[in-house]
Amino acid sequence: MKRILVTDGMEKSAVEKLKNSGYEVVERFYEPEELKEQIKNYDAVVVRSATKVRQPIIDAALETGRLKLIIRGGVGVDNIDVDYAKLNGIAVANTPNASSASVAELAIGHMFCLARHIHIANHTMRQGKWNKKQYEGIELSGKTLGLVGFGRIAREVAKRAYALGMKVVYTNTSGAKEGFNDYKYMKLDELLAVSDFISIHIPCSQDQQPVIGEAQFAKMKNGVYLVNTARGGVVSEEALLKALDSGKVAAAALDVFEEEPTKNERIYTHDRISLTPHIGASTNEAQERIGGEIIQIIQNFFE
């Protein structure tokens, strides 16, 4: 019987389907040192974003040679040393289509929150305050949305933003994409200069350095709105706070953080930051799709 370790949770019906198909499924999160020992006893491991499968974990798995498959339930695989795993005969897979719509809808939702002060008005009204005059907002229609990255999620954001009447521009490491004539490709610096809203959709760089730091904030429009539903390390939190305090950034929305759960009090108490606890893929529909894709990957691999 093949043993599957699920470290960061998985949709219940998908777990049951795997068990009914003859797999032993263990649902448990391990800290890195303990994971090094436990990983030796499994044929496959399913992770989300909390578990990091780095070289030391892979080296530990190689001691028994049992681990053959690592699955990331989601889009990005930057929490896995993919090349090293493959070099040592361990396959790596993800579920790139399952959560794109869910993350895109959260990004758009955050834009509405920022534009109409929903995030802070919801808080102050619970304190008995009626700050009607302070919360004059803006409309999304007619504004320019800059997408940093143009993968599956960014394209779903673009589709929704365009339907709302926004002008959509994007930047991408591989250049302009064919078949997206409603949107305009730009180099990063040009995009930063013209965008009213900027939404981040790229993985962390290999050296783990922020892609959006002080130099990039300086190139943005005054009063820009920033949304990050990608990875926490992509945007420097320190640089963002400086940009918010100076007025360069009017407001920001974060679903991801440099450290999760975040302990940065200046971030989670700032009244011009809309916050969610990394829930981009946390919809019933996305979890069902992720579970279904994981089952398919496991069955195709082992059967």
Tab-separated table of C-alpha atoms in Angstrom, residues 35-212:
chain	number	residue	atom	x	y	z
A	35	LEU	CA	9.697	16.047	8.790
A	36	LYS	CA	13.236	14.954	7.932
A	37	GLU	CA	12.615	11.734	9.842
A	38	GLN	CA	9.007	11.156	8.849
A	39	ILE	CA	9.476	11.802	5.119
A	40	LYS	CA	11.511	8.605	4.844
A	41	ASN	CA	8.381	6.531	5.414
A	42	TYR	CA	6.181	7.874	2.611
A	43	ASP	CA	5.824	7.307	-1.126
A	44	ALA	CA	4.361	10.764	-1.771
A	45	VAL	CA	3.908	14.030	0.092
A	46	VAL	CA	1.232	16.661	-0.544
A	47	VAL	CA	2.019	20.188	0.661
A	48	ARG	CA	0.540	23.660	0.404
A	49	SER	CA	2.517	26.794	1.277
A	50	ALA	CA	3.306	26.149	4.955
A	51	THR	CA	5.594	23.152	4.386
A	52	LYS	CA	8.951	23.802	2.720
A	53	VAL	CA	10.530	20.845	0.928
A	54	ARG	CA	14.132	21.988	0.717
A	55	GLN	CA	17.330	20.069	0.005
A	56	PRO	CA	17.811	18.749	3.592
A	57	ILE	CA	14.314	17.238	3.551
A	58	ILE	CA	14.945	15.672	0.150
A	59	ASP	CA	18.323	14.326	1.315
A	60	ALA	CA	16.608	12.679	4.275
A	61	ALA	CA	14.045	11.068	1.965
A	62	LEU	CA	16.842	9.702	-0.217
A	63	GLU	CA	18.171	7.686	2.717
A	64	THR	CA	15.381	5.159	2.175
A	65	GLY	CA	14.614	6.039	-1.437
A	66	ARG	CA	10.907	5.577	-0.823
A	67	LEU	CA	9.679	9.075	-1.682
A	68	LYS	CA	8.860	9.313	-5.379
A	69	LEU	CA	6.415	12.212	-5.672
A	70	ILE	CA	5.978	15.694	-4.196
A	71	ILE	CA	2.715	17.516	-4.945
A	72	ARG	CA	2.058	21.182	-4.275
A	73	GLY	CA	-1.663	21.785	-3.855
A	74	GLY	CA	-1.700	25.161	-5.591
A	75	VAL	CA	0.027	27.097	-8.329
A	76	GLY	CA	3.548	28.064	-7.233
A	77	VAL	CA	6.233	25.547	-6.345
A	78	ASP	CA	8.770	27.997	-4.906
A	79	ASN	CA	8.552	26.259	-1.509
A	80	ILE	CA	10.033	23.122	-3.104
A	81	ASP	CA	13.577	22.625	-4.389
A	82	VAL	CA	12.167	21.310	-7.652
A	83	ASP	CA	15.377	20.868	-9.651
A	84	TYR	CA	17.137	19.076	-6.806
A	85	ALA	CA	14.193	16.725	-6.306
A	86	LYS	CA	13.996	15.862	-9.993
A	87	LEU	CA	17.765	15.410	-10.190
A	88	ASN	CA	17.396	12.724	-7.528
A	89	GLY	CA	14.523	10.907	-9.183
A	90	ILE	CA	11.640	12.482	-7.272
A	91	ALA	CA	8.822	13.861	-9.417
A	92	VAL	CA	7.255	17.221	-8.589
A	93	ALA	CA	3.734	18.250	-9.597
A	94	ASN	CA	1.285	21.034	-8.785
A	95	THR	CA	-2.354	21.967	-9.443
A	96	PRO	CA	-1.974	25.073	-11.599
A	97	ASN	CA	-5.570	25.470	-12.738
A	98	ALA	CA	-7.496	24.758	-9.561
A	99	SER	CA	-7.222	27.993	-7.573
A	100	SER	CA	-6.618	30.654	-10.239
A	101	ALA	CA	-10.174	32.006	-10.215
A	102	SER	CA	-10.341	32.066	-6.414
A	103	VAL	CA	-7.122	34.054	-6.012
A	104	ALA	CA	-8.157	36.412	-8.811
A	105	GLU	CA	-11.494	37.127	-7.153
A	106	LEU	CA	-9.739	37.883	-3.848
A	107	ALA	CA	-7.391	40.316	-5.601
A	108	ILE	CA	-10.353	42.110	-7.180
A	109	GLY	CA	-12.167	42.082	-3.839
A	110	HIS	CA	-9.199	43.771	-2.186
A	111	MET	CA	-9.192	46.435	-4.910
A	112	PHE	CA	-12.798	47.273	-4.082
A	113	CYS	CA	-11.925	47.360	-0.371
A	114	LEU	CA	-9.118	49.843	-0.968
A	115	ALA	CA	-10.996	51.998	-3.459
A	116	ARG	CA	-14.045	52.415	-1.183
A	117	HIS	CA	-12.355	52.189	2.265
A	118	ILE	CA	-14.398	49.079	3.077
A	119	HIS	CA	-11.612	47.510	5.153
A	120	ILE	CA	-11.262	50.421	7.576
A	121	ALA	CA	-14.905	51.596	7.558
A	122	ASN	CA	-15.990	48.128	8.666
A	123	HIS	CA	-13.633	48.482	11.630
A	124	THR	CA	-14.400	52.062	12.666
A	125	MET	CA	-18.173	51.608	12.466
A	126	ARG	CA	-17.857	48.810	15.003
A	127	GLN	CA	-16.274	51.437	17.252
A	128	GLY	CA	-19.392	53.607	16.880
A	129	LYS	CA	-17.770	56.070	14.467
A	130	TRP	CA	-19.598	57.578	11.475
A	131	ASN	CA	-16.678	58.760	9.290
A	132	LYS	CA	-18.736	59.378	6.172
A	133	LYS	CA	-16.790	62.425	4.976
A	134	GLN	CA	-13.429	60.714	5.489
A	135	TYR	CA	-14.264	57.757	3.267
A	136	GLU	CA	-14.775	59.352	-0.123
A	137	GLY	CA	-13.406	56.763	-2.523
A	138	ILE	CA	-12.694	56.220	-6.192
A	139	GLU	CA	-14.154	54.033	-8.938
A	140	LEU	CA	-12.200	51.189	-10.493
A	141	SER	CA	-13.650	51.878	-13.931
A	142	GLY	CA	-11.276	53.941	-16.042
A	143	LYS	CA	-8.277	53.262	-13.827
A	144	THR	CA	-5.126	51.507	-15.075
A	145	LEU	CA	-4.333	48.162	-13.497
A	146	GLY	CA	-0.728	46.980	-13.765
A	147	LEU	CA	-0.151	43.241	-13.419
A	148	VAL	CA	3.347	42.238	-12.342
A	149	GLY	CA	3.500	38.751	-13.801
A	150	PHE	CA	1.069	37.337	-16.355
A	151	GLY	CA	0.488	33.702	-15.481
A	152	ARG	CA	-2.832	31.933	-14.959
A	153	ILE	CA	-3.940	33.954	-11.935
A	154	ALA	CA	-2.956	37.310	-13.435
A	155	ARG	CA	-4.922	36.486	-16.577
A	156	GLU	CA	-7.995	35.745	-14.500
A	157	VAL	CA	-7.534	39.084	-12.716
A	158	ALA	CA	-7.138	40.831	-16.088
A	159	LYS	CA	-10.374	39.300	-17.390
A	160	ARG	CA	-12.357	40.541	-14.395
A	161	ALA	CA	-10.701	43.961	-14.262
A	162	TYR	CA	-11.323	44.526	-17.973
A	163	ALA	CA	-15.002	43.662	-17.474
A	164	LEU	CA	-15.110	46.361	-14.776
A	165	GLY	CA	-13.851	48.939	-17.236
A	166	MET	CA	-10.233	49.054	-16.135
A	167	LYS	CA	-7.337	49.505	-18.534
A	168	VAL	CA	-5.035	46.521	-18.084
A	169	VAL	CA	-1.276	46.541	-18.629
A	170	TYR	CA	1.105	43.757	-17.699
A	171	THR	CA	4.751	42.858	-17.459
A	172	ASN	CA	6.224	39.397	-17.824
A	173	THR	CA	9.733	37.947	-17.896
A	174	SER	CA	9.041	36.245	-21.225
A	175	GLY	CA	7.668	39.373	-22.909
A	176	ALA	CA	4.362	40.080	-24.616
A	177	LYS	CA	1.878	37.233	-24.969
A	178	GLU	CA	-0.099	36.497	-28.112
A	179	GLY	CA	-3.871	36.373	-27.915
A	180	PHE	CA	-4.296	39.083	-25.267
A	181	ASN	CA	-4.913	42.121	-27.437
A	182	ASP	CA	-7.169	43.787	-24.870
A	183	TYR	CA	-4.167	44.251	-22.583
A	184	LYS	CA	-0.876	46.050	-23.152
A	185	TYR	CA	2.575	44.647	-22.407
A	186	MET	CA	5.078	46.989	-20.744
A	187	LYS	CA	8.484	46.780	-19.142
A	188	LEU	CA	8.316	46.858	-15.348
A	189	ASP	CA	9.497	50.456	-14.896
A	190	GLU	CA	6.977	51.733	-17.449
A	191	LEU	CA	4.173	49.775	-15.803
A	192	LEU	CA	5.050	51.159	-12.371
A	193	ALA	CA	4.895	54.709	-13.719
A	194	VAL	CA	1.442	54.503	-15.316
A	195	SER	CA	-0.562	52.176	-13.052
A	196	ASP	CA	-3.233	53.383	-10.628
A	197	PHE	CA	-3.486	49.889	-9.149
A	198	ILE	CA	-0.677	47.311	-9.112
A	199	SER	CA	-1.360	43.628	-8.469
A	200	ILE	CA	1.519	41.208	-7.855
A	201	HIS	CA	1.477	37.737	-9.461
A	202	ILE	CA	5.031	36.400	-9.425
A	203	PRO	CA	6.885	33.846	-7.268
A	204	CYS	CA	9.739	34.722	-4.947
A	205	SER	CA	13.078	35.153	-6.675
A	206	GLN	CA	15.651	32.400	-6.231
A	207	ASP	CA	17.757	34.628	-3.994
A	208	GLN	CA	14.635	35.419	-1.919
A	209	GLN	CA	15.114	39.158	-2.449
A	210	PRO	CA	12.049	41.419	-2.867
A	211	VAL	CA	11.125	42.358	-6.418
A	212	ILE	CA	9.248	45.427	-5.174
